[in-house]
Coordinates of C-alpha atoms in Angstrom, one line a residue:
X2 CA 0.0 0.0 0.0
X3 CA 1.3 3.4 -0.6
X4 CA 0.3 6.7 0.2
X5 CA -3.2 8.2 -0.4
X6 CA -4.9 4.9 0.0
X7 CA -3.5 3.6 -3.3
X8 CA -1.5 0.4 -3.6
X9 CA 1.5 -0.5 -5.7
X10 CA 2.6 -2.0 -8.7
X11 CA 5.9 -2.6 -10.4
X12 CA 6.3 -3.4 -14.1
X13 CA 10.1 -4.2 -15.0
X14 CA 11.4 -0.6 -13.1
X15 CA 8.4 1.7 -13.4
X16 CA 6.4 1.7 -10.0
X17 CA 2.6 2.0 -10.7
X18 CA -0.2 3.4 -8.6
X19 CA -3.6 1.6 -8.2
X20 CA -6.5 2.6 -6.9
X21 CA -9.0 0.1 -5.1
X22 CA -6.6 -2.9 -5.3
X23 CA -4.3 -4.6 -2.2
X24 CA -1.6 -6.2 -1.9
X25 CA -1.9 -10.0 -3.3
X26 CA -4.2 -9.1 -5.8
X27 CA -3.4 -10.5 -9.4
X28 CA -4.7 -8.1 -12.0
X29 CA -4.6 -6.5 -15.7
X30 CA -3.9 -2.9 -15.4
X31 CA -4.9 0.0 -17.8
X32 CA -2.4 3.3 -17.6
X33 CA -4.2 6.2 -17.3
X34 CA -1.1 8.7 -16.7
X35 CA 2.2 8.1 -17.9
X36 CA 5.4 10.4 -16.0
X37 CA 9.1 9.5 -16.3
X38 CA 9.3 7.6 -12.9
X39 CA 5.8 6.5 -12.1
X40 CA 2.0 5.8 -13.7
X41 CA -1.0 5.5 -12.4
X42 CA -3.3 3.3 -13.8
X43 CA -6.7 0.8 -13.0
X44 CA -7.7 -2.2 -12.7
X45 CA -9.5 -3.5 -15.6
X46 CA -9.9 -7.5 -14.9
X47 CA -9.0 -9.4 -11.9
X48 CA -8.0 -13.0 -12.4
X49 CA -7.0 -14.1 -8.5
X50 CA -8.3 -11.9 -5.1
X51 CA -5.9 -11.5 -2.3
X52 CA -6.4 -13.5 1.1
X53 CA -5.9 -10.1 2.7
X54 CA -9.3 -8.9 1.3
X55 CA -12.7 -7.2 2.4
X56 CA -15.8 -7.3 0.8
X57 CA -16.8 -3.6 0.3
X58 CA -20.4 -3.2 2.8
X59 CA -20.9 0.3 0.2
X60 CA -23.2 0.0 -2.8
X61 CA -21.2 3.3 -3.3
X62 CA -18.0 2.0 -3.0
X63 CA -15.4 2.4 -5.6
X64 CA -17.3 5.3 -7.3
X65 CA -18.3 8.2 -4.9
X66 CA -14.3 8.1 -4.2
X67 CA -14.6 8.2 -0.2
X68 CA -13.7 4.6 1.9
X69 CA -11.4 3.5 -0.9
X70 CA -9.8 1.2 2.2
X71 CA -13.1 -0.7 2.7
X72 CA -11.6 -3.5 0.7
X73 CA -9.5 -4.4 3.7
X74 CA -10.2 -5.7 6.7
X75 CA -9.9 -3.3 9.6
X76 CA -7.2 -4.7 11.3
X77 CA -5.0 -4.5 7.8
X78 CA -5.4 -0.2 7.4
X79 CA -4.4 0.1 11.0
X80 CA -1.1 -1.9 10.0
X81 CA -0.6 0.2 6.7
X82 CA -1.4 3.3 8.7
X83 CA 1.5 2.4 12.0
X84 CA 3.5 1.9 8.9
X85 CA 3.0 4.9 7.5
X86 CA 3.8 7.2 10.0
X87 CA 6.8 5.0 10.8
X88 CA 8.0 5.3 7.3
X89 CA 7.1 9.0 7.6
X90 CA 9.2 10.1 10.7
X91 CA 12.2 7.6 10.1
X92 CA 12.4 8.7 6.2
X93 CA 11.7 12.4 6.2
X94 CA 12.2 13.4 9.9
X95 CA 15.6 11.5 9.6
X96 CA 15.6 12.3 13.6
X97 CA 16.2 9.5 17.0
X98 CA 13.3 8.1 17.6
X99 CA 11.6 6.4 20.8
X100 CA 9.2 3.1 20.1
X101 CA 6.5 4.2 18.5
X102 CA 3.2 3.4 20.5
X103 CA 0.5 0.6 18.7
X104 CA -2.3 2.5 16.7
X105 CA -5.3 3.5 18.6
X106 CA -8.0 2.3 16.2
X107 CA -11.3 3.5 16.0
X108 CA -14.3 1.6 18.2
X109 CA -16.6 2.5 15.6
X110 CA -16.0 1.4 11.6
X111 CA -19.4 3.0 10.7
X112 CA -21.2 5.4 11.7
X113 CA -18.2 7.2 13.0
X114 CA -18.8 10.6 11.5
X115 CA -21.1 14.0 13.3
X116 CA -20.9 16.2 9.9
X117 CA -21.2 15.4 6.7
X118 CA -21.5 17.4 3.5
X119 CA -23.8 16.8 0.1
X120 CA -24.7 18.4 -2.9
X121 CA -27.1 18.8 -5.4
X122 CA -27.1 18.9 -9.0
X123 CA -28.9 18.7 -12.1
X124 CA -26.2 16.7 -13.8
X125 CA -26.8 12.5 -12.1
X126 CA -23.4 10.9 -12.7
X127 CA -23.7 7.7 -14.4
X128 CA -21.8 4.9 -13.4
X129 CA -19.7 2.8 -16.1
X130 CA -21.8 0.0 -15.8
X131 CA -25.4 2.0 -16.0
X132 CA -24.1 3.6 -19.3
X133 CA -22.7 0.0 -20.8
X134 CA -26.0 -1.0 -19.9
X135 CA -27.5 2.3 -21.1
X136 CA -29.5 3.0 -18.2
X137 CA -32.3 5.5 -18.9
X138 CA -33.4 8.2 -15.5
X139 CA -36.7 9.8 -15.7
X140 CA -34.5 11.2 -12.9
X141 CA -31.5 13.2 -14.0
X142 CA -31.4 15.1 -10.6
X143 CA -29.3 14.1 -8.0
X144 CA -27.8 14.5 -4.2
X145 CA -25.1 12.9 -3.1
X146 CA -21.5 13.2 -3.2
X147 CA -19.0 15.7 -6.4
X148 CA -17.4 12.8 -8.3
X149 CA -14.1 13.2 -8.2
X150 CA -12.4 15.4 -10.8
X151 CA -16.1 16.5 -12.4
X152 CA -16.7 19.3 -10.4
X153 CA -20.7 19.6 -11.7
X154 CA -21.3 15.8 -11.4
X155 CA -22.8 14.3 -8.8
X156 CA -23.6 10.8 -7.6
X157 CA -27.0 9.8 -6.1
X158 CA -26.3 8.5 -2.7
X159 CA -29.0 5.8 -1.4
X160 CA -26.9 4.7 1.5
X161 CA -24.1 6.6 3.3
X162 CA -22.0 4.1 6.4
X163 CA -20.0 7.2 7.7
X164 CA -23.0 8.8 9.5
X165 CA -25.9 8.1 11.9
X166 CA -28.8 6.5 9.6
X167 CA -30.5 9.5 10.3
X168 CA -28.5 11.4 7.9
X169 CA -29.7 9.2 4.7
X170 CA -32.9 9.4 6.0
X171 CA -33.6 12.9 5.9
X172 CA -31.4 13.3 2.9
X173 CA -33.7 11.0 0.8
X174 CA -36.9 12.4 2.1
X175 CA -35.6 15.9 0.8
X176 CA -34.8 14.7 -2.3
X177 CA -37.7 12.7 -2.8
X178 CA -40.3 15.6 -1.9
X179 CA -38.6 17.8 -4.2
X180 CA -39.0 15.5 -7.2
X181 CA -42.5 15.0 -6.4
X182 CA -42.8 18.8 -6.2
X183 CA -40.6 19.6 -8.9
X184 CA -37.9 21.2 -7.2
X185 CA -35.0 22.4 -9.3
X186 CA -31.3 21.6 -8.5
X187 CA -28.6 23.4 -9.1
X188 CA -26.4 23.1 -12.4
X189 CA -23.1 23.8 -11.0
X190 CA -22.1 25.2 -14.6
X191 CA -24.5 27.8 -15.5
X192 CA -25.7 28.5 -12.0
X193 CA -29.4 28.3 -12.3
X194 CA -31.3 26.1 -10.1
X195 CA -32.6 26.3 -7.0
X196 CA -31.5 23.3 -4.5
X197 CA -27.4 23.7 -3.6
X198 CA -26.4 22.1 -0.6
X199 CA -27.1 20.7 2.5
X200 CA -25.3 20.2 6.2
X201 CA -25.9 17.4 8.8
X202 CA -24.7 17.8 11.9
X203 CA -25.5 15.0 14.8
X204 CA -23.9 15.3 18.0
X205 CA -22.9 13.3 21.2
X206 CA -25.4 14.9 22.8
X207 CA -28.2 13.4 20.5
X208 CA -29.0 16.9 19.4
X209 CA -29.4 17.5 15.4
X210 CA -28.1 19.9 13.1
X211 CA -29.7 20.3 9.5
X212 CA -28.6 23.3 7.2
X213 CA -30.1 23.5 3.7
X214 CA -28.6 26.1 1.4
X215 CA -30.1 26.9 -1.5
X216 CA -30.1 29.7 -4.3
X217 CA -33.2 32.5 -4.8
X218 CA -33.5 35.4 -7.2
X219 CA -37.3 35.4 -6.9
X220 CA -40.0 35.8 -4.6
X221 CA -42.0 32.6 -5.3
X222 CA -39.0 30.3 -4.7
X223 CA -38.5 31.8 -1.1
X224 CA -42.3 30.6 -0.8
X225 CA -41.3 26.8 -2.0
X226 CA -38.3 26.6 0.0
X227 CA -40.3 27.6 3.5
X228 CA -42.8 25.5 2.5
X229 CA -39.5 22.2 2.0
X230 CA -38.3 23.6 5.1
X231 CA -41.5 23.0 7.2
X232 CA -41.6 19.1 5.3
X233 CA -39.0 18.6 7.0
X234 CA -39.3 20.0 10.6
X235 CA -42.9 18.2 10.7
X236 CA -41.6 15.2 9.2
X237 CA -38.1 14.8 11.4
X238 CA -38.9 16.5 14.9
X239 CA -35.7 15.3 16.5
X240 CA -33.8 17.8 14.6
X241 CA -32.9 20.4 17.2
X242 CA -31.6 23.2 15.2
X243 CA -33.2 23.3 11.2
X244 CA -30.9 26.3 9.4
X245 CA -30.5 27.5 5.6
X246 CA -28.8 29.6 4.0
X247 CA -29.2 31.5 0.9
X248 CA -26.3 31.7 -1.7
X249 CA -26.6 33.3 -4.9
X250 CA -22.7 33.2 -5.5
X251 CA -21.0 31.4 -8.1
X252 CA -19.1 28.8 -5.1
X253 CA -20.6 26.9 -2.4
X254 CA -18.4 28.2 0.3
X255 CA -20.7 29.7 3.3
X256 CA -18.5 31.5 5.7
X257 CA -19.4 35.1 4.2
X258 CA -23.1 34.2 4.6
X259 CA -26.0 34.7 6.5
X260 CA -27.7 31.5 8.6
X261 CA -31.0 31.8 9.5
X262 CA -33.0 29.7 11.8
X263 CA -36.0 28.6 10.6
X264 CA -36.8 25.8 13.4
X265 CA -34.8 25.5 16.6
X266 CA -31.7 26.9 18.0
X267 CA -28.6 28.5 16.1
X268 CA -26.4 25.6 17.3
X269 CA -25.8 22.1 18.8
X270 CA -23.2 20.7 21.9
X271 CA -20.7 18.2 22.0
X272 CA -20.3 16.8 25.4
X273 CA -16.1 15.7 27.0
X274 CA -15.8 14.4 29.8
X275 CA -18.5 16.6 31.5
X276 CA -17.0 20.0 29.4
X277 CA -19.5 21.3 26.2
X278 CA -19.2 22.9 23.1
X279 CA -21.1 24.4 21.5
X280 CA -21.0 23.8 17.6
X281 CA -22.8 26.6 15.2
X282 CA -23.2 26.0 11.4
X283 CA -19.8 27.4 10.3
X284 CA -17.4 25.6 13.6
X285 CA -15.3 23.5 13.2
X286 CA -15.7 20.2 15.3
X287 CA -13.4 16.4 15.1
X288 CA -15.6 14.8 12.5
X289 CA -15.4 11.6 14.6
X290 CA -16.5 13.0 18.2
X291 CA -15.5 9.5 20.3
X292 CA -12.0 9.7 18.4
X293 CA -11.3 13.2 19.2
X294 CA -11.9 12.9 23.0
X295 CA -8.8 9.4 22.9
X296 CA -7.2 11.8 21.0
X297 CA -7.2 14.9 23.4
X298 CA -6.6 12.3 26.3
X299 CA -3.3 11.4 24.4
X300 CA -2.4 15.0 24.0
X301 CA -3.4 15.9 27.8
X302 CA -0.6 13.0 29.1
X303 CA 1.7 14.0 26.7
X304 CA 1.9 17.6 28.2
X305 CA 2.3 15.9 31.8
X306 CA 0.0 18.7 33.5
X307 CA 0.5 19.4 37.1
X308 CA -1.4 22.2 37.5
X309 CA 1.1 24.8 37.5
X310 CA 1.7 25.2 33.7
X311 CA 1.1 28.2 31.1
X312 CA 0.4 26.3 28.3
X313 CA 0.5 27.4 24.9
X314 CA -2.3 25.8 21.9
X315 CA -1.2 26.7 18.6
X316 CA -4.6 26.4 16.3
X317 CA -6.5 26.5 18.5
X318 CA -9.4 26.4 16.6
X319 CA -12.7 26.5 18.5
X320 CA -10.7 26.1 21.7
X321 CA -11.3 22.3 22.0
X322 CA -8.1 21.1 23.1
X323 CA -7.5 24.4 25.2
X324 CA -10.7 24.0 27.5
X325 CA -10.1 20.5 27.6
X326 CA -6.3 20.8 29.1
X327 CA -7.4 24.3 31.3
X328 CA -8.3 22.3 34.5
X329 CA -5.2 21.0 34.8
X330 CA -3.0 24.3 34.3
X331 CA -2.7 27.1 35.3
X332 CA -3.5 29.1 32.3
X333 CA -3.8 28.3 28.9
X334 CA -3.5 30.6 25.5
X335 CA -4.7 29.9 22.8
X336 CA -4.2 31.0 19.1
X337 CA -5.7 30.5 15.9
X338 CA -6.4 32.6 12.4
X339 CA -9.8 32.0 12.1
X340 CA -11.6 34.9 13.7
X341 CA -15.3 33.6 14.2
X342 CA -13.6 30.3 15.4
X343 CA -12.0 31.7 18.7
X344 CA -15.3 33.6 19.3
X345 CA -16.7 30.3 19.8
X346 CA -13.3 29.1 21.7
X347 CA -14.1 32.1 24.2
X348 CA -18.0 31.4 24.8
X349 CA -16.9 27.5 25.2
X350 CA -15.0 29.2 27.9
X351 CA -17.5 30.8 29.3
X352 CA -20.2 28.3 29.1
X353 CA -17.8 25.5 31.3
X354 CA -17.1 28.8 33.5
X355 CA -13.2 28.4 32.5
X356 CA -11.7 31.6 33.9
X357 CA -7.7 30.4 32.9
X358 CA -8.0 30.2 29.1
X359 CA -7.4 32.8 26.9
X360 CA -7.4 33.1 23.0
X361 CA -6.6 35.3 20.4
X362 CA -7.2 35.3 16.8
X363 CA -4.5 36.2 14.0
X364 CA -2.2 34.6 11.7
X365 CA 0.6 32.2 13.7
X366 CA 3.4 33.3 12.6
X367 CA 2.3 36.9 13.1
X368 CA 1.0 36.4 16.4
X369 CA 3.4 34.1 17.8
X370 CA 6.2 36.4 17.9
X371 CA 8.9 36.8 20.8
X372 CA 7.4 40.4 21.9
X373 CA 4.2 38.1 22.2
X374 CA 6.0 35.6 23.9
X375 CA 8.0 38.4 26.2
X376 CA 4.4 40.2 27.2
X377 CA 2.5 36.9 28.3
X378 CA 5.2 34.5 29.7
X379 CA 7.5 31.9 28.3
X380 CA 5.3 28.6 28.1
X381 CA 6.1 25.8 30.0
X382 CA 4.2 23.5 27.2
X383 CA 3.0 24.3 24.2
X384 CA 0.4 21.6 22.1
X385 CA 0.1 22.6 18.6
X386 CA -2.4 20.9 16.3
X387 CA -1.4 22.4 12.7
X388 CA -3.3 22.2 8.8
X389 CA -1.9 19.7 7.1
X390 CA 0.9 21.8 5.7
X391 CA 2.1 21.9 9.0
X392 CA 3.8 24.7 10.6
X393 CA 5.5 27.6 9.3
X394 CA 9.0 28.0 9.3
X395 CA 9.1 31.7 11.6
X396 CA 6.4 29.6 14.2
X397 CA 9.1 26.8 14.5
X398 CA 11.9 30.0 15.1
X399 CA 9.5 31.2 17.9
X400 CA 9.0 28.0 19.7
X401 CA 12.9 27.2 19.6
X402 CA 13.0 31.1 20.8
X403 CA 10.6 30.0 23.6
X404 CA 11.7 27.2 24.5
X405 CA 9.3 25.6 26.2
X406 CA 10.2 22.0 28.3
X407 CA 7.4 20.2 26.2
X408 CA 6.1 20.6 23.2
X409 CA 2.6 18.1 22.2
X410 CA 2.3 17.9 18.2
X411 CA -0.7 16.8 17.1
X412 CA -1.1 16.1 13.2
X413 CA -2.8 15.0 10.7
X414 CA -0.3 14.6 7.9
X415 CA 2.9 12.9 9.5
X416 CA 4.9 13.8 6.4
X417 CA 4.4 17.7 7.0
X418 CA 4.8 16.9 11.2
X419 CA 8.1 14.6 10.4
X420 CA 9.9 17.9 8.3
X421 CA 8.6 20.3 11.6
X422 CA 10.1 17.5 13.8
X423 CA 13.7 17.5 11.9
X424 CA 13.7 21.3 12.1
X425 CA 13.2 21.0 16.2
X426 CA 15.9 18.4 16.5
X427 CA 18.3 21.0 17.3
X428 CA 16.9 21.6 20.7
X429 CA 14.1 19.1 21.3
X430 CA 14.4 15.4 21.5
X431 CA 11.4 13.4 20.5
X432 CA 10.1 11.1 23.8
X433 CA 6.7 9.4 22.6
X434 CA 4.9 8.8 19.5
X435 CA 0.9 7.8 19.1
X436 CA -0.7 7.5 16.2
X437 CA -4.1 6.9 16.6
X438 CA -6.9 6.2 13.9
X439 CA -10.2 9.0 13.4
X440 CA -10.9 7.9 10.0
X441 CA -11.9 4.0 9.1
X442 CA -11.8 2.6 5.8
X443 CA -9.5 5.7 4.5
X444 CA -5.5 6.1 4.6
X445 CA -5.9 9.7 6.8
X446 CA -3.8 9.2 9.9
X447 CA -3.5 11.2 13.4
X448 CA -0.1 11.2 15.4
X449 CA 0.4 12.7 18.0
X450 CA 4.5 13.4 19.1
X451 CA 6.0 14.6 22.8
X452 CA 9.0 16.2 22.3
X453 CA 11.3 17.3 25.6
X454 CA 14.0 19.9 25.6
X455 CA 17.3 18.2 25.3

């Protein structure tokens, strides 16, 4: 298996990726992309499955371009993933290394997720087999998932496994009331349509987030869409909080709009350990909520709290891991870019009546600066939970400036963490390593690092 969930191939010298294919499997392969060291092809016939193989529980699977892992059994991805941050800290971090800790894999398989995402679109996408087979659709209307690498198709999803059942069922109601009533979706290229998008949010708490967005340039079509709207509050009455949002702009992105409540409260909780947050339309939450709290355990015993600490929690996003640490130190601050997301990091404060936590919005490496550093104290820890592209090169300067006695990295992209962990080498040696799993059935891997001042 190699990275991105793909597995490999080698023909005489070139090495070839494969999507949807493991290891042992004997197969004729079509190139689809030809560069001087590599291609990247699929599989076309298969004349012998591999022992090491799962049978795919997704009617979707292998088109919607999520779960591509569901062909192996469970056990198998958390062996490819240990493997991979392995490879990824002893290859690019080039640094000592302790043991590395045994995966912590996910209790739930299915089911796992408390957000996801789908669209609509005028455009069905027609899988290779329904057009061999020159399947006709009354129906060309669709919500599902964007196929990947056709921005305006979409595939019909009947069944989704990453979220609570709930999800499909409201999803499918919504579609099937607007074919009945002749609701018009959105054609992602000419941007006419009414039907965009839609948000599902379910929580620990067993409160339910829905957030329908949709496009209106007339006065009638506000009419239709209250009148969807109150289908579905009288048809689902366990959704707590029942949101949309109009968006006449040309991209689906939401954080420069208005949400209005039509049904409900503005937001839901997430519950840790007795703490709660509260999660609005726009926040930003672990997709996989039981996951996230093994997670911020790992992170809290990494930082070795006493009680005495300033702690410092680089993106800090909506505070999470910050309220979460706070009772055992003596004050925490935290920093992120994202202005509406510390907002929600402060009343999460507030609400759990935290009075050590602090946070301030503004881009890390402008923020984090040693005059910042020099007017609120020199951390004792800091925990920094970085994008994928990991940190920048002047926030790396500032914590080697700082030079705190632990530092707690918690990524999502050990490639991106094992460069940021070469750079700290000078002064930092790493102590513990724990990668634990959020996402099933996909090659996404957490890790967590403690590193101690040598």
């Amino acid at each position: 298996m190699a990275a991105e969930g793909k597995a490999i191939a080698k023909v005489n010298d070139l090495v070839i990726f494969v999507p949807y294919v493991v290891p042992g499997d004997v197969v004729d392969l079509q190139i689809k992309r030809k560069k001087n060291k590599y291609a990247e092809a699929e599989a076309v016939k298969f004349h012998e499955l591999s022992p090491n193989r799962a049978v795919p529980f997704c009617q979707h699977y292998g088109v919607c371009g999520g779960c591509k892992w569901q062909v192996l059994p469970y056990s198998e991805q958390i062996r490819y993933k240990q493997k991979q941050v392995e490879d990824n800290l002893k290859r690019i971090g080039k640094i000592e290394l302790p043991e590395i800790s045994p995966i912590l894999g996910s209790a739930k398989t299915e089911f796992y997720r408390n957000k996801l995402e789908f669209t609509f679109s005028n455009k069905r996408w027609l899988t290779s087999e329904e057009v061999r087979q020159d399947v006709k659709y009354d129906q060309m209307n669709a919500v599902g998932f964007h196929i990947p690498g056709a921005f305006d198709k979409v595939l019909a999803i009947e069944k989704c496994w990453l979220q609570d059942d709930i999800s499909n069922r409201i999803r499918n109601a919504i579609r099937d009331y607007a074919y009945e009533h002749d609701y018009s979706f959105i054609n992602l290229r000419t941007q006419e349509g009414m039907l965009r998008n839609m948000i599902v949010r379910t929580s620990s708490t067993g409160e339910l987030m829905v957030i329908v967005i949709c496009k209106i340039t007339e006065e009638h079509e506000m009419e239709l869409f209250k009148q969807l709207l109150q289908f579905v509050a009288d048809s689902f009455p366990e959704i707590t909080s029942l949101l949309y949002i109009i968006n006449n702009k040309c991209n689906d992105t939401i954080n420069d709009l208005d949400v209005h409540v039509f049904k409900g409260k503005d937001h839901i909780f997430e519950e840790m350990e007795g703490l709660r947050f509260k999660v609005g339309p726009k926040s930003f939450y672990q997709t996989n909520s039981e996951q996230a709290y093994n997670l911020y355990k790992v992170a809290r015993e990494f930082a070795g709290l006493t009680g005495n600490e300033l702690v410092y929690d680089l993106y800090t996003g909506t505070g999470t891991i910050a309220n979460f640490v706070s009772r055992q130190a003596r004050q925490v601050i935290g920093i992120e870019y994202v202005p509406e997301a510390i907002e929600d990091a402060k009343v999460n404060a507030e609400i759990n009546d935290i009075k050590n936590a602090l946070f301030y919005a503004g881009d890390m490496k402008d923020m984090l600066t040693q005059d910042f550093i020099n007017q609120h104290g020199r951390p004792d820890v800091i925990i920094t939970d970085p994008p994928r592209a990991g940190m920048h090169q002047d926030v790396i300067d500032v914590i080697l400036f700082a030079e705190p006695k632990r530092i707690v990295y918690v990524s999502c992209n050990p490639a991106t963490q094992a460069r940021d962990l070469q750079l700290l080498d000078k002064k930092y040696k790493v102590k513990a390593v724990q990668p634990v799993d959020m996402f099933p059935h996909t090659h996404h891997v957490e890790n967590v690092v403690l590193l101690e001042l040598r």
